[in-house]
Short mmCIF file of C-alpha atoms in Angstrom, two decimals:
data_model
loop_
_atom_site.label_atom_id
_atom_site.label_comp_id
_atom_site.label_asym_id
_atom_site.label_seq_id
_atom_site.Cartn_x
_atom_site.Cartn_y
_atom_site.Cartn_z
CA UNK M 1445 2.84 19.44 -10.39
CA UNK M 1446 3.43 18.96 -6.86
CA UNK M 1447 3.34 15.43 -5.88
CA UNK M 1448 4.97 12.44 -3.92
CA UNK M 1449 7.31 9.81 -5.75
CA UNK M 1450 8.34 6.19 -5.38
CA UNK M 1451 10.79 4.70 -7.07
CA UNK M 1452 11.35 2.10 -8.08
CA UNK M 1453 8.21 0.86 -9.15
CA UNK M 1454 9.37 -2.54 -8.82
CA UNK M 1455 12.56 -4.25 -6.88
CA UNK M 1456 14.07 -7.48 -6.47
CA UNK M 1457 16.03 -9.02 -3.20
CA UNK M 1458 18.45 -11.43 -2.80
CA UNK M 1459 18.88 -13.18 0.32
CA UNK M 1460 20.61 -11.74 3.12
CA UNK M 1461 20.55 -8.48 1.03
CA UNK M 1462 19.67 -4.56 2.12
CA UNK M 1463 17.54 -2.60 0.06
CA UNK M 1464 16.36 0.61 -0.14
CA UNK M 1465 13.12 2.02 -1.16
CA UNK M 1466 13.09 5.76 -2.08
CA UNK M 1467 10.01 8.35 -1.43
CA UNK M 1468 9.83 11.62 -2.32
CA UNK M 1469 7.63 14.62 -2.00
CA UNK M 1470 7.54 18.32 -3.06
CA UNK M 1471 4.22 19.34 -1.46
CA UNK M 1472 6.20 20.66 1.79
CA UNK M 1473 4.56 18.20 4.01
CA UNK M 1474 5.89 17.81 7.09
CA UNK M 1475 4.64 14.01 8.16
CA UNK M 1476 5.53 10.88 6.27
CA UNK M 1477 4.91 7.62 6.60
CA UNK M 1478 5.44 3.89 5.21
CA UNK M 1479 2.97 0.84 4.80
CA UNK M 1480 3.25 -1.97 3.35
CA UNK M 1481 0.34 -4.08 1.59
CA UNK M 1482 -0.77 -7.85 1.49
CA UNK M 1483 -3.23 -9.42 0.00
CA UNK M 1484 -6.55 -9.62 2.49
CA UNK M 1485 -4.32 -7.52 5.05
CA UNK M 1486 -4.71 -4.34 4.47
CA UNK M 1487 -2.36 -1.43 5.07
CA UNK M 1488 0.35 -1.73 7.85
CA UNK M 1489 2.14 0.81 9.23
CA UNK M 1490 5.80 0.73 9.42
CA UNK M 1491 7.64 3.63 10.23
CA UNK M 1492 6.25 7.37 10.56
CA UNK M 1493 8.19 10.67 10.77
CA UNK M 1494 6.35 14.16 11.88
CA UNK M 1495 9.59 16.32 11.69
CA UNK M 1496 13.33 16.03 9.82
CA UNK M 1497 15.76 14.08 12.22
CA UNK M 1498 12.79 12.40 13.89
CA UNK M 1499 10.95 9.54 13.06
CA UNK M 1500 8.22 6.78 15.12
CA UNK M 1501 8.09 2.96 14.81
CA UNK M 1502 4.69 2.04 13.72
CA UNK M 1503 3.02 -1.76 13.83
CA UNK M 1504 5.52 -3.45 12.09
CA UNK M 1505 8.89 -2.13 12.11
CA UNK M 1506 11.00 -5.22 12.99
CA UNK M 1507 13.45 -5.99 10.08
CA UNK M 1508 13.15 -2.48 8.92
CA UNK M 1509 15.11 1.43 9.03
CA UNK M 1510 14.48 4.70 7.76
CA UNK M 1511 15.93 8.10 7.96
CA UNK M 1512 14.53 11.87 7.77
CA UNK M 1513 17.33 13.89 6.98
CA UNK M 1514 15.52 16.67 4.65
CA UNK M 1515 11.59 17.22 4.67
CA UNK M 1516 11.67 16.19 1.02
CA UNK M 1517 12.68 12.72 1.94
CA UNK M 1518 11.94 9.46 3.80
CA UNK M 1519 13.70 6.12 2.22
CA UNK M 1520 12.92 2.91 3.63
CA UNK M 1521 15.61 -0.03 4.07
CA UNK M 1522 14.41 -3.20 4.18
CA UNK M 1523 17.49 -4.91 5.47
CA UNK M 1524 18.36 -8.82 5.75
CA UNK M 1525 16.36 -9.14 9.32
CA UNK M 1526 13.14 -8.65 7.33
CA UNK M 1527 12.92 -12.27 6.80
CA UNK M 1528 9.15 -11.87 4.97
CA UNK M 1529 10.06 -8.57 2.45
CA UNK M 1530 7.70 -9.62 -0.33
CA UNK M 1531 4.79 -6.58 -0.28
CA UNK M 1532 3.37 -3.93 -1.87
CA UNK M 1533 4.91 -0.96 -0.06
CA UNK M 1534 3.15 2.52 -0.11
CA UNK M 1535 4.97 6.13 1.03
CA UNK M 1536 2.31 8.83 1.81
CA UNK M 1537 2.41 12.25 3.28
CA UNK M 1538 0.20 14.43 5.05
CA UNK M 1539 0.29 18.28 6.48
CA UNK M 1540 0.54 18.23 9.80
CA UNK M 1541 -3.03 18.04 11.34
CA UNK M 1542 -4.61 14.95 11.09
CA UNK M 1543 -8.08 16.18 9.22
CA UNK M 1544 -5.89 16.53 6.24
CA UNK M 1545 -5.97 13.15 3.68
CA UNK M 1546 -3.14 11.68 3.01
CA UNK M 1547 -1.86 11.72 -0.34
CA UNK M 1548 -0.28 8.43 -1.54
CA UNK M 1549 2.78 7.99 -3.73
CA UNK M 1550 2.24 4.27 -6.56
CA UNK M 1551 3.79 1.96 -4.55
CA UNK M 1552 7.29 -0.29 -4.69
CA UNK M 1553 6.61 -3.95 -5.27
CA UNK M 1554 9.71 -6.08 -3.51
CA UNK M 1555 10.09 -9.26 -4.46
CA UNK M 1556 12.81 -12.11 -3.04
CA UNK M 1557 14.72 -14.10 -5.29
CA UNK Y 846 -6.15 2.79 20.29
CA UNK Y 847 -8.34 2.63 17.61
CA UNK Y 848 -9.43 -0.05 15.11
CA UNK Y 849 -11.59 -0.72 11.79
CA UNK Y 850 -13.68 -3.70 10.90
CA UNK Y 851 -14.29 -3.95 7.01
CA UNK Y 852 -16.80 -6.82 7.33
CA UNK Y 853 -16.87 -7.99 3.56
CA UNK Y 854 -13.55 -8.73 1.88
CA UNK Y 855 -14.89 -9.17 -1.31
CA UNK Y 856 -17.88 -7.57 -3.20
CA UNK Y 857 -19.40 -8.29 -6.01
CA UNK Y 858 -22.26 -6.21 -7.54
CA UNK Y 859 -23.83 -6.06 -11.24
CA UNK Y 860 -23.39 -2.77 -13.24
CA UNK Y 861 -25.89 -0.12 -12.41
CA UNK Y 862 -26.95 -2.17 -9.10
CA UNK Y 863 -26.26 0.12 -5.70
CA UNK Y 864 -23.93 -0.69 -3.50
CA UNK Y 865 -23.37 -0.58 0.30
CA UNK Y 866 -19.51 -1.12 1.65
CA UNK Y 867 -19.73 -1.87 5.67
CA UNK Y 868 -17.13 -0.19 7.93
CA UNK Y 869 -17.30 -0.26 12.07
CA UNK Y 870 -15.15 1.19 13.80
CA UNK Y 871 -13.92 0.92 17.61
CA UNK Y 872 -11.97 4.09 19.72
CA UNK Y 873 -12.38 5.02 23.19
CA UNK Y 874 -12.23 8.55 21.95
CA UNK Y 875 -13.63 10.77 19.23
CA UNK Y 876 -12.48 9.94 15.39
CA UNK Y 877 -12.52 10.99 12.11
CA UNK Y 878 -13.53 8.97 9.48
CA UNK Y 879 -11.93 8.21 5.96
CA UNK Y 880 -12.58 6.24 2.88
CA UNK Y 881 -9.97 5.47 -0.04
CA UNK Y 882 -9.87 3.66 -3.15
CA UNK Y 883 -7.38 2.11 -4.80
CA UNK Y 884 -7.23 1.05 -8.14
CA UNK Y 885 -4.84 -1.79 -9.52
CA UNK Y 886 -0.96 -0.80 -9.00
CA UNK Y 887 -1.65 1.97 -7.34
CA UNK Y 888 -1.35 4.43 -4.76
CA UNK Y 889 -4.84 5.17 -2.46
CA UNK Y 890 -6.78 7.93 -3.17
CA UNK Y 891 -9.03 9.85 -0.77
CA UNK Y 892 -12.98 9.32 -1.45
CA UNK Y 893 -14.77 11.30 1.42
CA UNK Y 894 -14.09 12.10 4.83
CA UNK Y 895 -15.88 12.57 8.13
CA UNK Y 896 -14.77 15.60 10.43
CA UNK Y 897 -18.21 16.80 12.20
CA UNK Y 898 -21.19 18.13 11.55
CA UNK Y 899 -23.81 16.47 8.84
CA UNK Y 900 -23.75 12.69 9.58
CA UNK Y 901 -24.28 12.05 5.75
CA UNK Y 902 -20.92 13.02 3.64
CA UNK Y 903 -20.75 12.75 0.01
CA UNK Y 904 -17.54 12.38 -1.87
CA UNK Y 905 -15.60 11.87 -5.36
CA UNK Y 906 -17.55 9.75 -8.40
CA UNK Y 907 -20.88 8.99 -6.86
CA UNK Y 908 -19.82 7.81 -3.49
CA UNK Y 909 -21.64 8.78 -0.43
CA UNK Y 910 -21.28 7.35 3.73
CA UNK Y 911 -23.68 7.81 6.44
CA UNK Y 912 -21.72 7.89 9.83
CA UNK Y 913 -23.51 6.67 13.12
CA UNK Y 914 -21.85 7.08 16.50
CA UNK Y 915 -24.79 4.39 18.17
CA UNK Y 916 -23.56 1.73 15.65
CA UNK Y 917 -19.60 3.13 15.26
CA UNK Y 918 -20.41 2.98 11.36
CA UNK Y 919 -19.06 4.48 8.48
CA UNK Y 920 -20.54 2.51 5.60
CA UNK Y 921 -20.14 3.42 1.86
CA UNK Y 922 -22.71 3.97 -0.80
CA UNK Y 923 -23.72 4.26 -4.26
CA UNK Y 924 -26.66 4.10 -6.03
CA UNK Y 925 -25.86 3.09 -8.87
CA UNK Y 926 -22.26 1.52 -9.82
CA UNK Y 927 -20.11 1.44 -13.26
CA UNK Y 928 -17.69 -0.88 -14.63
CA UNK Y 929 -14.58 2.22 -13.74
CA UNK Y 930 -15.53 1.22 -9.96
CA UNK Y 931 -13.77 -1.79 -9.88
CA UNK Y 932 -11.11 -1.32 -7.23
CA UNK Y 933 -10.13 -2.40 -3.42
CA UNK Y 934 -11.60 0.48 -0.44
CA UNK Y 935 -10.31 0.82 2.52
CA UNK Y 936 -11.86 2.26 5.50
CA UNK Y 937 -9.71 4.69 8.25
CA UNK Y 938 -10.22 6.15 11.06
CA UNK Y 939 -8.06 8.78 13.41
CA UNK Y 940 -8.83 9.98 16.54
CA UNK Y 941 -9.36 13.85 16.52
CA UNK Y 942 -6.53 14.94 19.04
CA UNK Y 943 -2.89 14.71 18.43
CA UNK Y 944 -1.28 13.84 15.55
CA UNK Y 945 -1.41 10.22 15.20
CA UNK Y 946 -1.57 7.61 12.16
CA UNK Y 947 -4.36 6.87 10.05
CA UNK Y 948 -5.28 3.11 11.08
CA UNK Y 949 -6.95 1.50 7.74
CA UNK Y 950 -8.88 -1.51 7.55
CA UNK Y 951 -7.99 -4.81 6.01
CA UNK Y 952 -10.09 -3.30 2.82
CA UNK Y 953 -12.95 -4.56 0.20
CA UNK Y 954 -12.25 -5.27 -3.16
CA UNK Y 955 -15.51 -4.69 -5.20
CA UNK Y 956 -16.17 -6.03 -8.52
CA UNK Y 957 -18.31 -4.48 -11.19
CA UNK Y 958 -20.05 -7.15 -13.12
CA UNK Y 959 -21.20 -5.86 -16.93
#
């Protein structure tokens, strides 16, 4: 079944540490994109990418990186600037046009220890 | 650059009572029009969607939403709810040109009462 993946499904931080959230998707969609999820906030959007090799800072990108280097993929690094990591963060993907829904991978909930 | 107002955060409603989400929305320029649900732990799934045409649009499990461009609303319905409803919504909007992101509310979590 074609579908979009997240792993893990749930991820622990250390201070000062890098991590790296993995999305995945074999519906041959060409836009991606990252949000992350607090409680009463909604969903934020981090990074985007509508091609490989190219990618968009969204609302909330400080403290954050990503990469595009195969349609399949778009990982998100939460690195050590991110000094607030603790979220519910959701990958989605879309076809290109933007009457097309979104479909949502289950989410990666990071946690600082 | 375009916005949504969910104007109840929380929702409670008894089983078999209707229901009536509230979503305005602001955008200098013409939008479409989502709603998704998400249940606990998970990813958001899409409900309905307004493109043009008919102003009423009727979606997955029950759900319907009227749109109105005089009021910039996009409010969600049901007539009758069930327990299996229980879950957060969020509204989102996109304007119809381009290729830009969907911009979601801050969501309503509604709770079926038995």
């Amino acid at each position: 079944d074609g579908g979009i993946t997240q792993s893990p499904k749930y991820l622990f931080r250390k201070e000062g540490q890098n991590v790296t959230l993995s999305c995945e998707q074999n519906l041959n969609h060409d836009a991606m994109y990252w949000y992350r999820q607090d409680p009463g906030q909604g969903l934020r959007l981090i990074y985007y990418s509508q091609i490989v090799n190219d990618f968009q800072k969204g609302d909330i990108a400080e403290g954050y990186s990503v990469s595009r280097e195969k349609k399949e993929s778009f990982p998100l690094t939460v690195t050590s600037a991110q000094k607030n990591p603790t979220a519910f963060y959701l990958c989605a993907s879309r076809k290109g046009q933007g009457t097309e829904k979104l479909f949502f991978g289950s989410g990666t909930q990071l946690s600082v220890l | 650059a375009q916005s949504v107002t969910q104007l109840d955060s929380q929702v409670p409603v008894f089983e078999e009572a209707p229901v009536e989400l509230r979503c305005n929305y602001s955008s200098s320029v013409s939008v479409y029009l989502f709603w998704y649900v998400q249940y606990p732990n998970q990813g958001l799934q899409l409900l309905l969607k307004y493109l043009s045409g008919s102003t009423l649009v009727k979606g997955i499990n029950g759900f319907e939403a009227e749109f109105n461009k005089s009021q910039t609303s996009f409010h969600l319905r049901k007539p009758s709810v069930h327990i299996s409803d229980t879950a957060e919504y969020f509204c989102a909007v996109i304007r119809n040109s381009g290729n830009t992101p969907l911009v979601f509310g801050k969501g309503t979590r509604l709770s079926v009462i038995a």
